[in-house]
JSON list of C-alpha atoms in Angstrom, two decimals:
[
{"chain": "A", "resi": 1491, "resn": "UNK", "atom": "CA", "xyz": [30.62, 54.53, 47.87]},
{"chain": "A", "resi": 1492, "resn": "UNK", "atom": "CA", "xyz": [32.49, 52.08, 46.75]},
{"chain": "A", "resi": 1493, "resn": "UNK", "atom": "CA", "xyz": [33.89, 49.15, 49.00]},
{"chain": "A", "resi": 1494, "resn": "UNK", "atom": "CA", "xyz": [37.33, 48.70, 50.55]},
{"chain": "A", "resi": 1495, "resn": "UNK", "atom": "CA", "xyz": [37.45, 45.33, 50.67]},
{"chain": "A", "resi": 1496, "resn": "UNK", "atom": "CA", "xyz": [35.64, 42.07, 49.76]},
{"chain": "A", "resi": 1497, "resn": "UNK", "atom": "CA", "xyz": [35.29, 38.52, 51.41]},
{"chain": "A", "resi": 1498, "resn": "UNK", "atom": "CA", "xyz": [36.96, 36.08, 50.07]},
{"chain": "A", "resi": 1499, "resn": "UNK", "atom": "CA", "xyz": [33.62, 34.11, 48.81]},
{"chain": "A", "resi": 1500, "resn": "UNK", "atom": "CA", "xyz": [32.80, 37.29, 47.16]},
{"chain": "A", "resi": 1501, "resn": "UNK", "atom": "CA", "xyz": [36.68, 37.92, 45.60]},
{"chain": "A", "resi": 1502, "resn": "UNK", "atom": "CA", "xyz": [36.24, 34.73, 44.27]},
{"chain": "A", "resi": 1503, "resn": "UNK", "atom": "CA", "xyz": [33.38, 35.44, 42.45]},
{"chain": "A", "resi": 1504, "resn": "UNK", "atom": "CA", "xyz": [34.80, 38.78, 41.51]},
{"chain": "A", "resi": 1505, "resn": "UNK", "atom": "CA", "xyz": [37.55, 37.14, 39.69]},
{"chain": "A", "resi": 1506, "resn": "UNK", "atom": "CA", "xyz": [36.08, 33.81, 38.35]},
{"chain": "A", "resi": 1507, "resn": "UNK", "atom": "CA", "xyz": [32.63, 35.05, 37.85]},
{"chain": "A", "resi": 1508, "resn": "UNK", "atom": "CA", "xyz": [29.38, 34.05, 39.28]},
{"chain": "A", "resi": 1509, "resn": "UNK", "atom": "CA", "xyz": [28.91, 30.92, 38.41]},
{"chain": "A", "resi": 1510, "resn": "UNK", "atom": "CA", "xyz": [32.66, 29.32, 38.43]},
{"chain": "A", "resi": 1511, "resn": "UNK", "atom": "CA", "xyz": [33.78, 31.71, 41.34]},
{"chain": "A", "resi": 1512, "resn": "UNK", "atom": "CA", "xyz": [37.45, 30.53, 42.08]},
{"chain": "A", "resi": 1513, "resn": "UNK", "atom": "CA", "xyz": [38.07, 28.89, 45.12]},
{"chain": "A", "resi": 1514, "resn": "UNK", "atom": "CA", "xyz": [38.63, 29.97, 48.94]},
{"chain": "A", "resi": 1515, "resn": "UNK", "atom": "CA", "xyz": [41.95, 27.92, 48.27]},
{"chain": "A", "resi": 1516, "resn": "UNK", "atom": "CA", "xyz": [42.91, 29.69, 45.50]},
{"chain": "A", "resi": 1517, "resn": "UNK", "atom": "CA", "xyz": [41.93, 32.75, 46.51]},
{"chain": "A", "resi": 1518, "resn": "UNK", "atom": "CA", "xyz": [44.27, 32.06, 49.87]},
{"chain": "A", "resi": 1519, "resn": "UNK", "atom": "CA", "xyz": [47.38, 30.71, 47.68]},
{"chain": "A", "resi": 1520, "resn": "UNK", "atom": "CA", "xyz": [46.69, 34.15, 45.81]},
{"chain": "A", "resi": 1521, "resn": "UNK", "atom": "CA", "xyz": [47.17, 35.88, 48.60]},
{"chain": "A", "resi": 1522, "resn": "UNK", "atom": "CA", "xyz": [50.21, 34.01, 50.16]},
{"chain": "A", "resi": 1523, "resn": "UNK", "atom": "CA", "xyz": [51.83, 34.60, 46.91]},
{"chain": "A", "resi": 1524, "resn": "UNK", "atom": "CA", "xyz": [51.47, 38.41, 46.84]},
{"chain": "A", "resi": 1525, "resn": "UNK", "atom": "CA", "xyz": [49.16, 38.79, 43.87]},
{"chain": "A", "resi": 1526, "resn": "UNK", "atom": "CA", "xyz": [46.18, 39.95, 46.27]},
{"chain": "A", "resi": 1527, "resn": "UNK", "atom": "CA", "xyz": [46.25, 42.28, 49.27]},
{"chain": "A", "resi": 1528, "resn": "UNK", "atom": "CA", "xyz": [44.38, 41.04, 52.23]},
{"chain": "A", "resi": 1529, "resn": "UNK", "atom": "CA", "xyz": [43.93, 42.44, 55.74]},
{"chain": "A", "resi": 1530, "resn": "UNK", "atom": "CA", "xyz": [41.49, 41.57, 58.96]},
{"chain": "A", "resi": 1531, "resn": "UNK", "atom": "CA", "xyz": [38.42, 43.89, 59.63]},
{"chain": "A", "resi": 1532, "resn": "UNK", "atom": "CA", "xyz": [37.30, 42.18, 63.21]},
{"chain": "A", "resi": 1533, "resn": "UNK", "atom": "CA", "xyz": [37.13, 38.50, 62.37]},
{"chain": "A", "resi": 1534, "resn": "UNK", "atom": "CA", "xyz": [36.59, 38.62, 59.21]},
{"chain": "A", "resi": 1535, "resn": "UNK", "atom": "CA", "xyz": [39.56, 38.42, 56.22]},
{"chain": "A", "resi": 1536, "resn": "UNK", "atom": "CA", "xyz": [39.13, 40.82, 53.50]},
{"chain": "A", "resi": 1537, "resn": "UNK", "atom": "CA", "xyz": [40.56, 41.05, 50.22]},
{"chain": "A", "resi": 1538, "resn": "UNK", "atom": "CA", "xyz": [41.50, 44.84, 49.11]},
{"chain": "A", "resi": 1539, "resn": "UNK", "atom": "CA", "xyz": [39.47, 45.87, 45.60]},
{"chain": "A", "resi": 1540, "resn": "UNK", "atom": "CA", "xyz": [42.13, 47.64, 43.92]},
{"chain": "A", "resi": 1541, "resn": "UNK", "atom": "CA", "xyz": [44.54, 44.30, 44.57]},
{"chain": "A", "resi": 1542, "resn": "UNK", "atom": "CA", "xyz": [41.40, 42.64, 42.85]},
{"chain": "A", "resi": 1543, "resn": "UNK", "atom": "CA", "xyz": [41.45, 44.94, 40.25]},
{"chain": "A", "resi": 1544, "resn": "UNK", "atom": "CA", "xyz": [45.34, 44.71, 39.62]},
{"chain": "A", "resi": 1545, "resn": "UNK", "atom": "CA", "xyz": [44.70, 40.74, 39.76]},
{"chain": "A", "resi": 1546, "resn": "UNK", "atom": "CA", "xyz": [41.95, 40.89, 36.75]},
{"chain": "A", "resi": 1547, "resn": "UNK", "atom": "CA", "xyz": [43.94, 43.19, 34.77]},
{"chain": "A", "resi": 1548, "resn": "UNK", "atom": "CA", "xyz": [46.93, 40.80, 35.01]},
{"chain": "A", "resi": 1549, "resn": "UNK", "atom": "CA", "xyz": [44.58, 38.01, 33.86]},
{"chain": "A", "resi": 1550, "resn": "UNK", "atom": "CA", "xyz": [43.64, 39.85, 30.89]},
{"chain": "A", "resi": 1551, "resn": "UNK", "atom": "CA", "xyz": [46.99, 40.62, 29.70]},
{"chain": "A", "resi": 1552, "resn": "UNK", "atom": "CA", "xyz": [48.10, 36.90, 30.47]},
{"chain": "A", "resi": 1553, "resn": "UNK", "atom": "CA", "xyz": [45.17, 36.18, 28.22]},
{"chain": "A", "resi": 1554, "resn": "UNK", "atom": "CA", "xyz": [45.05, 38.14, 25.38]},
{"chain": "A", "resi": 1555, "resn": "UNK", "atom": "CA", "xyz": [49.06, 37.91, 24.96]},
{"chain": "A", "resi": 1556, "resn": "UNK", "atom": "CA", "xyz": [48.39, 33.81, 25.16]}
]
């Protein structure tokens, strides 16, 4: 089964890749500006997939149309 939701360490890594994961800061800014969907599971803050999907896609049309 596929998750729900990922951390933000891991989101970052999602979207920047292993090794240049974006930051928690950008990942937060990402958030505050409506481009990802996040939401509280107990303490921790977690960032919904298809949001991260939606996000990625977004980049790659920002991209290839650059």
């Amino acid at each position: 089964m596929e998750p729900i939701g990922l951390s933000i360490p891991d989101t970052g890594k999602a979207l920047g890749g292993s090794d240049k994961p974006l930051s928690r800061n950008t990942i937060y800014r990402m958030i505050g500006r409506g481009e990802l969907e996040a939401f509280k599971m107990g303490s921790r803050t977690l960032v919904s997939v298809p949001s991260i999907k939606r996000a990625a896609e977004n980049a790659r049309r920002l991209t290839v149309a650059a």
